[in-house]
XYZ file of N, CA and C in Angstrom:
723
model
N 17.383 16.931 23.167
C 16.224 17.336 22.414
C 15.880 16.336 21.297
N 16.966 15.719 20.881
C 16.613 14.643 19.786
C 15.619 13.603 20.363
N 15.985 13.102 21.569
C 15.188 11.939 22.065
C 13.543 12.409 22.157
N 13.563 13.641 22.762
C 12.230 14.147 22.903
C 11.430 14.333 21.590
N 12.149 14.790 20.581
C 11.445 15.174 19.308
C 10.988 13.812 18.653
N 11.912 12.880 18.607
C 11.693 11.651 17.936
C 10.503 10.823 18.783
N 10.562 10.858 20.033
C 9.653 10.099 20.837
C 8.139 10.628 20.657
N 8.193 12.005 20.281
C 6.812 12.529 19.892
C 6.301 12.037 18.643
N 7.194 11.682 17.722
C 6.932 11.177 16.291
C 6.653 9.677 16.249
N 7.189 8.911 17.270
C 7.238 7.377 17.103
C 6.250 6.849 18.112
N 5.917 5.582 17.792
C 4.928 4.709 18.640
C 5.750 3.923 19.710
N 7.081 4.004 19.464
C 8.046 3.162 20.304
C 8.021 3.680 21.740
N 8.243 2.756 22.681
C 8.370 3.146 24.102
C 9.614 3.874 24.517
N 10.712 3.457 23.813
C 12.057 4.018 24.138
C 12.795 4.169 22.769
N 13.336 5.474 22.679
C 14.017 5.803 21.344
C 15.458 6.215 21.778
N 16.443 5.519 21.142
C 17.809 5.937 21.352
C 18.362 6.552 20.177
N 18.997 7.780 20.182
C 19.431 8.426 19.135
C 21.026 8.406 19.082
N 21.580 8.652 17.887
C 23.052 8.670 17.788
C 23.396 9.691 16.763
N 24.658 10.073 16.874
C 25.239 11.249 15.904
C 25.636 10.682 14.450
N 24.837 10.970 13.550
C 25.173 10.491 12.188
C 25.672 11.442 11.173
N 25.899 12.770 11.688
C 26.318 13.828 10.928
C 27.899 13.815 10.664
N 28.354 12.856 9.908
C 29.617 12.657 9.680
C 30.283 13.741 9.005
N 29.667 14.293 7.893
C 30.190 15.331 7.094
C 30.283 16.651 7.826
N 29.367 16.898 8.733
C 29.167 18.322 9.356
C 30.018 18.280 10.662
N 29.872 17.164 11.619
C 30.527 17.178 12.876
C 31.830 16.385 12.912
N 32.089 15.651 12.027
C 33.197 14.833 11.925
C 32.960 13.483 12.744
N 31.728 13.219 13.212
C 31.348 12.029 13.903
C 31.430 10.837 13.048
N 31.710 9.682 13.470
C 31.754 8.399 12.693
C 30.405 7.713 13.129
N 29.402 7.536 12.252
C 28.164 7.167 12.596
C 28.092 5.645 13.130
N 29.063 4.913 12.609
C 29.146 3.450 12.915
C 29.570 3.351 14.418
N 30.610 4.157 14.638
C 31.242 4.208 15.954
C 30.295 4.739 17.025
N 29.514 5.803 16.714
C 28.528 6.345 17.550
C 27.510 5.374 17.853
N 26.946 4.596 16.933
C 25.886 3.715 17.166
C 26.411 2.473 18.001
N 27.524 1.895 17.591
C 28.116 0.772 18.468
C 28.391 1.213 19.859
N 28.833 2.467 20.020
C 28.880 3.024 21.537
C 27.649 2.887 22.269
N 26.592 3.365 21.571
C 25.180 3.269 22.208
C 24.710 1.884 22.513
N 25.048 0.942 21.450
C 24.676 -0.427 21.652
C 25.470 -1.140 22.865
N 26.763 -0.697 23.008
C 27.595 -1.170 24.017
C 26.999 -0.836 25.338
N 26.730 0.434 25.453
C 26.155 0.892 26.731
C 24.712 0.140 26.990
N 23.914 0.044 26.031
C 22.660 -0.678 26.195
C 22.915 -2.192 26.622
N 23.927 -2.727 26.045
C 24.313 -4.073 26.335
C 24.542 -4.249 27.815
N 25.449 -3.408 28.260
C 26.109 -3.505 29.676
C 24.883 -3.008 30.800
N 24.173 -1.863 30.352
C 23.246 -1.444 31.332
C 22.051 -2.458 31.479
N 21.494 -2.943 30.303
C 20.406 -3.725 30.426
C 20.747 -5.302 30.444
N 22.028 -5.638 30.472
C 22.578 -6.988 30.600
C 21.933 -7.768 29.417
N 22.041 -7.450 28.209
C 21.387 -8.016 26.881
C 22.526 -8.900 26.448
N 22.214 -10.277 26.194
C 23.098 -11.100 25.786
C 22.984 -11.489 24.311
N 21.617 -11.384 23.913
C 21.233 -11.743 22.515
C 20.524 -10.687 21.827
N 20.858 -10.326 20.662
C 20.130 -9.304 19.789
C 19.814 -9.905 18.407
N 18.895 -9.354 17.920
C 18.389 -9.743 16.585
C 18.513 -8.566 15.580
N 18.691 -8.830 14.349
C 18.982 -7.909 13.331
C 18.188 -8.270 11.983
N 17.924 -7.233 11.085
C 17.284 -7.549 9.788
C 18.379 -7.700 8.846
N 18.652 -9.013 8.413
C 19.702 -9.325 7.540
C 19.345 -8.926 6.057
N 18.185 -8.563 5.804
C 17.838 -8.223 4.363
C 18.095 -6.718 4.078
N 18.448 -5.924 5.080
C 18.681 -4.516 4.872
C 20.091 -4.325 4.298
N 20.095 -3.397 3.347
C 21.309 -3.076 2.608
C 22.041 -1.798 3.256
N 21.343 -0.892 3.734
C 21.836 0.318 4.255
C 20.916 0.790 5.373
N 21.486 1.855 6.237
C 20.727 2.425 7.383
C 20.788 3.985 7.003
N 19.675 4.526 7.134
C 19.692 5.980 6.885
C 18.726 6.743 7.639
N 18.933 7.953 8.038
C 17.879 8.765 8.799
C 16.776 9.196 7.870
N 15.680 9.313 8.275
C 14.561 9.632 7.294
C 14.588 11.059 6.812
N 15.196 11.935 7.593
C 15.222 13.195 7.142
C 16.122 13.672 5.792
N 17.165 12.871 5.833
C 18.117 12.968 4.713
C 18.435 11.630 4.057
N 17.574 11.159 3.122
C 17.682 9.852 2.656
C 19.113 9.615 1.894
N 19.663 10.668 1.439
C 21.010 10.526 0.830
C 22.145 10.302 1.624
N 22.052 10.589 2.940
C 23.100 10.295 3.971
C 22.814 8.849 4.621
N 23.779 8.013 4.257
C 23.679 6.669 4.714
C 24.989 5.955 4.869
N 25.069 4.939 5.618
C 26.313 4.117 5.675
C 25.902 2.719 5.575
N 26.854 1.821 5.129
C 26.572 0.438 4.861
C 26.101 -0.273 6.166
N 24.884 -0.798 6.098
C 24.303 -1.448 7.176
C 25.133 -2.889 7.768
N 25.655 -3.409 6.579
C 26.536 -4.733 6.910
C 27.688 -4.358 7.943
N 28.295 -3.128 7.787
C 29.325 -2.718 8.646
C 28.878 -2.889 10.057
N 27.696 -2.264 10.310
C 27.087 -2.276 11.633
C 26.788 -3.607 12.160
N 26.281 -4.448 11.325
C 26.046 -5.972 11.700
C 27.220 -6.626 12.122
N 28.353 -6.356 11.427
C 29.567 -7.071 11.698
C 30.099 -6.741 13.085
N 29.767 -5.593 13.732
C 30.160 -5.130 14.926
C 29.386 -5.753 16.006
N 28.142 -6.241 15.719
C 27.249 -6.876 16.794
C 27.873 -7.969 17.548
N 28.546 -8.785 16.876
C 29.213 -9.970 17.565
C 30.144 -9.630 18.506
N 30.779 -8.387 18.444
C 31.785 -7.918 19.244
C 31.225 -7.336 20.541
N 29.825 -6.985 20.448
C 29.208 -6.337 21.574
C 28.338 -7.337 22.335
N 27.510 -8.163 21.583
C 26.680 -9.165 22.197
C 27.204 -10.544 22.138
N 26.762 -11.512 22.938
C 27.114 -12.840 22.925
C 26.592 -13.404 21.631
N 25.379 -13.126 21.379
C 24.768 -13.640 20.184
C 23.991 -12.536 19.244
N 24.223 -12.680 17.894
C 23.574 -11.653 17.076
C 22.966 -12.613 16.060
N 21.509 -12.459 15.996
C 20.795 -13.504 15.230
C 19.950 -12.736 14.079
N 19.948 -13.421 13.005
C 19.312 -12.850 11.780
C 17.750 -13.125 12.058
N 16.902 -12.201 12.217
C 15.466 -12.394 12.330
C 14.652 -11.723 11.308
N 15.187 -11.830 10.065
C 14.561 -11.247 8.914
C 13.156 -11.784 8.781
N 13.014 -13.168 8.786
C 11.812 -13.755 8.423
C 10.664 -13.225 9.458
N 11.021 -13.096 10.835
C 10.108 -12.583 11.733
C 9.752 -11.133 11.408
N 10.678 -10.449 10.987
C 10.408 -8.999 10.777
C 9.500 -8.853 9.575
N 9.680 -9.662 8.584
C 8.738 -9.539 7.453
C 7.293 -9.991 7.841
N 7.160 -10.835 8.638
C 5.831 -11.195 9.145
C 5.221 -10.033 9.849
N 5.914 -9.358 10.726
C 5.370 -8.184 11.407
C 5.051 -7.036 10.493
N 5.866 -6.881 9.414
C 5.619 -5.782 8.538
C 4.418 -6.091 7.586
N 4.114 -7.348 7.517
C 2.922 -7.703 6.563
C 1.533 -7.303 7.130
N 1.498 -7.085 8.454
C 0.295 -6.716 8.995
C 0.559 -5.265 9.608
N -0.186 -4.260 8.971
C -0.115 -2.908 9.455
C -0.972 -2.608 10.598
N -0.425 -1.824 11.529
C -1.223 -1.418 12.640
C -2.053 -0.137 12.133
N -3.158 0.181 12.945
C -3.884 1.449 12.775
C -3.069 2.602 12.618
N -1.959 2.708 13.393
C -1.107 3.920 13.428
C -0.361 3.974 12.081
N 0.110 2.856 11.511
C 0.771 2.772 10.307
C -0.014 3.175 9.129
N -1.325 2.597 9.197
C -2.306 2.808 8.131
C -2.536 4.337 8.046
N -2.653 5.079 9.164
C -2.959 6.444 9.199
C -1.879 7.344 8.531
N -0.594 6.820 8.904
C 0.622 7.479 8.349
C 0.700 7.303 6.842
N 0.436 6.040 6.363
C 0.472 5.763 5.035
C -0.593 6.520 4.265
N -1.700 6.691 4.752
C -2.679 7.532 4.201
C -2.276 9.016 4.087
N -1.656 9.494 5.055
C -1.117 10.908 5.015
C -0.012 11.037 3.896
N 0.713 10.099 3.796
C 1.847 10.050 2.690
C 1.172 10.017 1.358
N 0.136 9.338 1.265
C -0.612 9.255 0.001
C -1.291 10.635 -0.415
N -1.627 11.372 0.756
C -2.120 12.654 0.370
C -1.183 13.531 -0.269
N 0.054 13.507 0.257
C 1.248 14.301 -0.204
C 1.503 13.871 -1.656
N 1.514 12.537 -1.945
C 1.674 12.046 -3.235
C 0.657 12.586 -4.253
N -0.573 12.648 -3.770
C -1.627 13.205 -4.579
C -1.386 14.692 -4.981
N -0.987 15.511 -4.052
C -0.678 16.827 -4.144
C 0.522 16.961 -5.341
N 1.491 16.070 -5.234
C 2.551 16.231 -6.080
C 2.030 15.896 -7.457
N 1.219 14.900 -7.674
C 0.618 14.503 -8.898
C -0.088 15.691 -9.543
N -1.047 16.308 -8.865
C -1.734 17.360 -9.227
C -0.949 18.571 -9.737
N 0.162 18.773 -8.992
C 1.153 19.845 -9.471
C 1.708 19.542 -10.718
N 1.968 18.193 -11.051
C 2.590 17.757 -12.280
C 1.580 18.013 -13.405
N 0.331 17.615 -13.207
C -0.757 17.714 -14.311
C -0.995 19.232 -14.482
N -0.980 20.001 -13.510
C -1.150 21.482 -13.737
C -0.011 22.175 -14.399
N 1.160 21.900 -14.230
C 2.265 22.626 -14.775
C 3.020 22.061 -16.006
N 2.848 20.723 -16.242
C 3.502 20.198 -17.406
C 2.675 20.649 -18.648
N 2.927 21.913 -19.137
C 2.361 22.500 -20.278
C 3.347 22.729 -21.378
N 2.876 23.062 -22.616
C 3.686 23.394 -23.584
C 4.518 24.697 -23.417
N 5.710 24.709 -23.659
C 6.707 25.777 -23.423
C 7.270 25.888 -22.016
N 6.787 25.045 -21.070
C 7.460 25.183 -19.769
C 8.629 24.232 -19.542
N 9.580 24.691 -18.883
C 10.769 23.983 -18.747
C 10.634 22.816 -17.761
N 11.465 21.755 -18.014
C 11.327 20.534 -17.112
C 11.750 21.018 -15.604
N 12.748 21.978 -15.499
C 13.081 22.308 -14.236
C 12.050 23.221 -13.477
N 11.183 23.861 -14.203
C 10.155 24.589 -13.667
C 9.007 23.821 -13.226
N 8.775 22.609 -13.961
C 7.780 21.738 -13.569
C 8.230 21.024 -12.283
N 9.488 20.641 -12.177
C 10.030 19.934 -11.100
C 9.934 20.875 -9.739
N 10.262 22.139 -9.962
C 10.170 23.176 -8.888
C 8.850 23.247 -8.251
N 7.709 23.263 -9.121
C 6.391 23.413 -8.628
C 5.990 22.049 -7.871
N 6.444 21.003 -8.334
C 6.149 19.694 -7.584
C 6.925 19.634 -6.208
N 8.137 20.110 -6.205
C 8.775 20.175 -5.000
C 8.099 21.100 -4.032
N 7.626 22.188 -4.468
C 7.032 23.138 -3.676
C 5.587 22.501 -3.075
N 4.941 21.755 -3.968
C 3.693 21.190 -3.452
C 3.815 20.323 -2.384
N 5.082 19.451 -2.487
C 5.279 18.504 -1.392
C 5.559 19.219 -0.143
N 6.561 20.212 -0.156
C 6.966 21.068 0.935
C 5.685 21.658 1.672
N 4.774 22.205 0.842
C 3.618 23.017 1.432
C 2.705 22.126 2.155
N 2.857 20.753 2.113
C 1.908 19.800 2.869
C 2.343 19.773 4.280
N 3.583 20.245 4.672
C 3.983 20.295 6.034
C 3.045 21.203 6.890
N 2.496 20.670 7.956
C 1.496 21.400 8.708
C 0.097 21.223 8.287
N -0.175 20.537 7.283
C -1.547 20.206 6.814
C -1.923 18.787 7.083
N -3.211 18.485 7.413
C -3.696 17.166 7.658
C -2.726 16.461 8.764
N -2.372 17.354 9.711
C -1.617 16.799 10.881
C -0.274 16.287 10.556
N 0.247 16.548 9.430
C 1.638 16.155 8.896
C 2.634 17.118 9.495
N 3.644 16.508 10.154
C 4.668 17.310 10.756
C 5.871 17.772 9.890
N 6.145 16.866 8.971
C 7.297 17.195 8.061
C 7.205 16.356 6.902
N 7.549 16.934 5.686
C 7.551 16.204 4.351
C 9.019 16.382 3.726
N 9.213 15.522 2.848
C 10.520 15.525 2.058
C 10.241 14.884 0.892
N 11.018 15.188 -0.264
C 11.077 14.426 -1.557
C 12.330 14.649 -2.209
N 12.919 13.474 -2.964
C 14.080 13.714 -3.720
C 13.744 14.727 -4.977
N 14.797 15.294 -5.563
C 14.488 16.139 -6.582
C 13.724 15.540 -7.719
N 12.435 16.026 -8.057
C 11.676 15.366 -9.032
C 12.335 15.097 -10.298
N 12.116 14.007 -10.913
C 12.707 13.656 -12.155
C 11.680 13.844 -13.263
N 11.951 14.780 -14.216
C 11.045 15.066 -15.254
C 11.789 14.762 -16.564
N 11.208 13.932 -17.350
C 11.848 13.388 -18.568
C 10.812 13.645 -19.725
N 11.158 14.468 -20.741
C 10.184 14.667 -21.882
C 10.779 14.542 -23.247
N 10.078 13.932 -24.213
C 10.535 13.758 -25.386
C 11.314 12.567 -25.623
N 11.426 12.125 -26.994
C 12.175 10.881 -27.295
C 13.631 10.985 -26.919
N 14.329 12.029 -27.365
C 15.815 12.135 -27.090
C 16.108 12.072 -25.593
N 15.450 12.776 -24.830
C 15.650 12.864 -23.446
C 15.317 11.414 -22.777
N 14.220 10.787 -23.249
C 13.936 9.501 -22.731
C 15.060 8.379 -23.025
N 15.570 8.471 -24.249
C 16.610 7.545 -24.666
C 17.977 7.730 -23.846
N 18.171 8.807 -23.454
C 19.360 9.204 -22.662
C 19.268 9.225 -21.173
N 18.027 9.006 -20.627
C 17.663 9.096 -19.262
C 18.391 7.990 -18.514
N 18.915 8.292 -17.440
C 19.427 7.338 -16.447
C 18.199 6.906 -15.427
N 18.128 5.569 -15.372
C 16.962 4.992 -14.641
C 16.986 5.465 -13.186
N 18.289 5.672 -12.631
C 18.362 6.068 -11.194
C 18.378 7.481 -10.892
N 19.100 8.201 -11.657
C 19.270 9.700 -11.496
C 18.946 10.376 -12.848
N 17.905 10.993 -12.957
C 17.543 11.785 -14.219
C 16.966 13.162 -13.762
N 17.847 14.030 -13.537
C 17.555 15.409 -13.031
C 16.715 16.139 -14.241
N 15.896 16.895 -13.813
C 15.202 17.734 -14.767
C 16.101 18.786 -15.443
N 15.888 19.202 -16.737
C 16.828 19.952 -17.475
C 16.170 21.355 -17.931
N 16.927 22.025 -18.697
C 16.335 23.298 -19.188
C 15.401 23.128 -20.443
N 15.220 21.907 -20.843
C 14.384 21.633 -22.002
C 13.021 22.133 -21.789
N 12.266 22.613 -22.803
C 10.991 23.087 -22.768
C 10.049 21.943 -23.326
N 8.980 21.927 -22.717
C 7.980 20.724 -23.134
C 7.400 21.153 -24.412
N 7.192 20.159 -25.227
C 6.660 20.410 -26.540
C 5.319 19.670 -26.690
N 4.410 20.342 -27.520
C 3.091 19.899 -27.697
C 3.174 18.491 -28.248
N 2.395 17.539 -27.820
C 2.255 16.177 -28.290
C 3.186 15.113 -27.788
N 4.262 15.635 -27.159
C 5.313 14.694 -26.740
C 4.927 14.073 -25.322
N 5.482 13.031 -24.939
C 5.188 12.469 -23.567
C 6.175 13.011 -22.563
N 5.643 13.214 -21.407
C 6.451 13.732 -20.308
C 6.200 12.806 -19.009
N 7.327 12.354 -18.411
C 7.145 11.595 -17.307
C 7.697 12.122 -15.932
N 7.013 11.960 -14.946
C 7.462 12.229 -13.568
C 7.777 10.980 -12.873
N 8.887 10.989 -12.182
C 9.407 9.958 -11.295
C 9.771 10.682 -9.988
N 9.145 10.310 -8.943
C 9.256 10.960 -7.588
C 9.195 10.059 -6.392
N 10.047 10.257 -5.578
C 10.064 9.462 -4.219
C 10.164 10.552 -3.035
N 9.265 10.252 -1.953
C 9.180 11.212 -0.898
C 8.524 10.611 0.252
N 8.384 11.407 1.351
C 7.664 10.824 2.502
C 7.044 11.932 3.296
N 6.105 11.470 4.247
C 5.528 12.322 5.151
C 5.530 11.774 6.502
N 6.188 12.317 7.479
C 6.423 11.809 8.750
C 7.058 10.518 8.755
N 8.030 10.339 7.890
C 8.814 9.051 7.905
C 8.243 8.000 7.022
N 7.026 8.147 6.349
C 6.477 7.101 5.591
C 6.459 7.402 4.196
N 6.997 6.507 3.386
C 7.428 6.814 1.990
C 6.292 6.598 1.025
N 6.252 7.407 -0.024
C 5.601 7.210 -1.265
C 6.364 7.073 -2.421
N 6.050 6.491 -3.552
C 6.774 6.427 -4.780
C 5.665 6.651 -5.876
N 6.019 7.506 -6.735
C 5.003 8.092 -7.732
C 5.704 8.133 -9.072
N 5.029 7.481 -10.113
C 5.286 7.724 -11.460
C 4.187 8.175 -12.275
N 4.247 9.046 -13.026
C 3.035 9.523 -13.909
C 3.597 9.875 -15.186
N 2.811 9.609 -16.206
C 3.152 9.959 -17.670
C 1.951 10.645 -18.277
N 2.141 11.715 -18.934
C 1.058 12.466 -19.699
C 1.584 12.985 -21.033
N 0.564 13.253 -21.859
C 0.840 13.967 -23.182
C 0.725 15.447 -23.120
N 1.770 16.160 -23.456
C 1.704 17.554 -23.412
C 0.672 18.060 -24.352
N -0.274 18.897 -23.793
C -1.293 19.318 -24.735
C -2.661 18.341 -24.731
N -2.474 17.320 -24.056
C -3.626 16.546 -23.573
C -4.020 15.392 -24.671
N -3.902 15.503 -25.944
C -4.499 14.703 -26.908
C -3.282 13.707 -27.359
N -3.524 12.398 -27.151
C -2.589 11.296 -27.498
C -2.750 10.845 -28.803
N -1.515 10.438 -29.387
C -1.577 9.888 -30.772
C -1.832 8.355 -30.565
N -2.151 7.623 -31.620
C -2.604 6.301 -31.415
C -1.554 5.367 -30.984
N -0.303 5.628 -31.349
C 0.910 4.877 -30.830
C 1.169 5.178 -29.369
N 0.814 6.260 -28.958
C 0.930 6.639 -27.534
C -0.146 5.883 -26.572
N -1.330 5.903 -27.223
C -2.434 5.124 -26.515
C -2.200 3.650 -26.499
N -1.673 3.135 -27.626
C -1.280 1.672 -27.686
C -0.213 1.414 -26.632
N 0.804 2.145 -26.425
C 1.721 2.025 -25.492
C 1.116 1.987 -24.111
N 0.263 2.842 -23.759
C -0.374 2.912 -22.336
C -1.162 1.646 -22.211
N -1.899 1.327 -23.047
C -2.635 -0.061 -22.879
C -1.747 -1.250 -22.830
N -0.615 -1.173 -23.426
C 0.377 -2.321 -23.326
C 0.834 -2.488 -21.963
N 1.320 -1.307 -21.491
C 1.708 -1.202 -20.118
C 0.696 -1.660 -19.102
N -0.568 -1.184 -19.287
C -1.576 -1.577 -18.360
C -1.985 -3.135 -18.426
N -1.857 -3.649 -19.614
C -2.005 -5.125 -19.872
C -0.909 -6.004 -19.124
N 0.250 -5.418 -19.231
C 1.391 -6.135 -18.629
C 1.183 -6.107 -17.062
N 0.928 -4.924 -16.594
C 0.750 -4.775 -15.180
C -0.347 -5.751 -14.573
N -1.416 -5.742 -15.368
C -2.625 -6.540 -14.979
C -2.235 -8.191 -14.966
N -1.502 -8.518 -15.960
C -0.831 -9.861 -15.936
C -0.135 -10.285 -14.757
N 0.722 -9.265 -14.308
C 1.506 -9.490 -13.154
C 0.616 -9.540 -11.950
N -0.443 -8.752 -11.781
C -1.276 -8.703 -10.574
C -2.063 -10.087 -10.604
N -2.407 -10.637 -11.766
C -3.228 -11.777 -11.773
C -2.303 -13.037 -11.408
N -1.037 -12.829 -11.674
C -0.247 -14.054 -11.379
C 0.363 -14.001 -9.899
N 0.345 -12.877 -9.343
C 0.875 -12.587 -7.940
C 0.032 -13.462 -6.911
N 0.662 -14.459 -6.463
C -0.051 -15.303 -5.419
C 0.931 -15.703 -4.333
N 0.323 -16.048 -3.141
C 1.176 -16.480 -2.058
C 2.110 -17.654 -2.472
N 3.269 -17.492 -2.235
C 4.292 -18.597 -2.518
C 4.869 -18.544 -3.901
N 4.376 -17.597 -4.732
C 4.736 -17.580 -6.088
C 6.141 -16.735 -6.071
N 7.071 -17.265 -6.882
C 8.264 -16.575 -6.997
C 8.236 -15.359 -7.929
N 8.925 -14.211 -7.613
C 8.918 -13.057 -8.474
C 9.528 -13.279 -9.891
């Protein structure tokens, strides 16, 4: 059933699945995948295979937190195929040009992102807990499943950070919402990553609780905008980051 389900969601002519549920079924995802590649090599008589050398990990779209090191898999390729070639440059060229299929998927992911932002604007009010704001955003994302032709949605737990003390102690990678209540006049930030039908969106929004910004908050916003614009103006083909 896995092959049938994924084939319906993908533009690829052939999709091969493998068991990655190590924690639930006891399967070793690297071993499962190398077994499939070995069968493919023998059945199709494939001598040479290409891989993306710039990837750091491989993960299923349904559960982004479940992953294994991609380099471990790459190290196994030379044991299966006569040649394993890094084709990162070619893959980057392919990714630079989006197909009509990809553009449609990206637009649908943006629709989900928009709903998440609207839920943030609506619920980030004085006296509301960070966790309650996060719950409404999560609900907004999940409710997009079945709308606009979207088959499934997912998002990481929304990160809600409000006030000076919370911002100073926030972890840039993992900052879960807390029981803290939003206070009038303070800044509150949403950081959210999610996807629709396998295509990701990344959303960051900041607003002032109560709607009216102090001069220093306005100055901060314009400073960030100016810095972003300077980066956009400098960004040119061949320029180093």
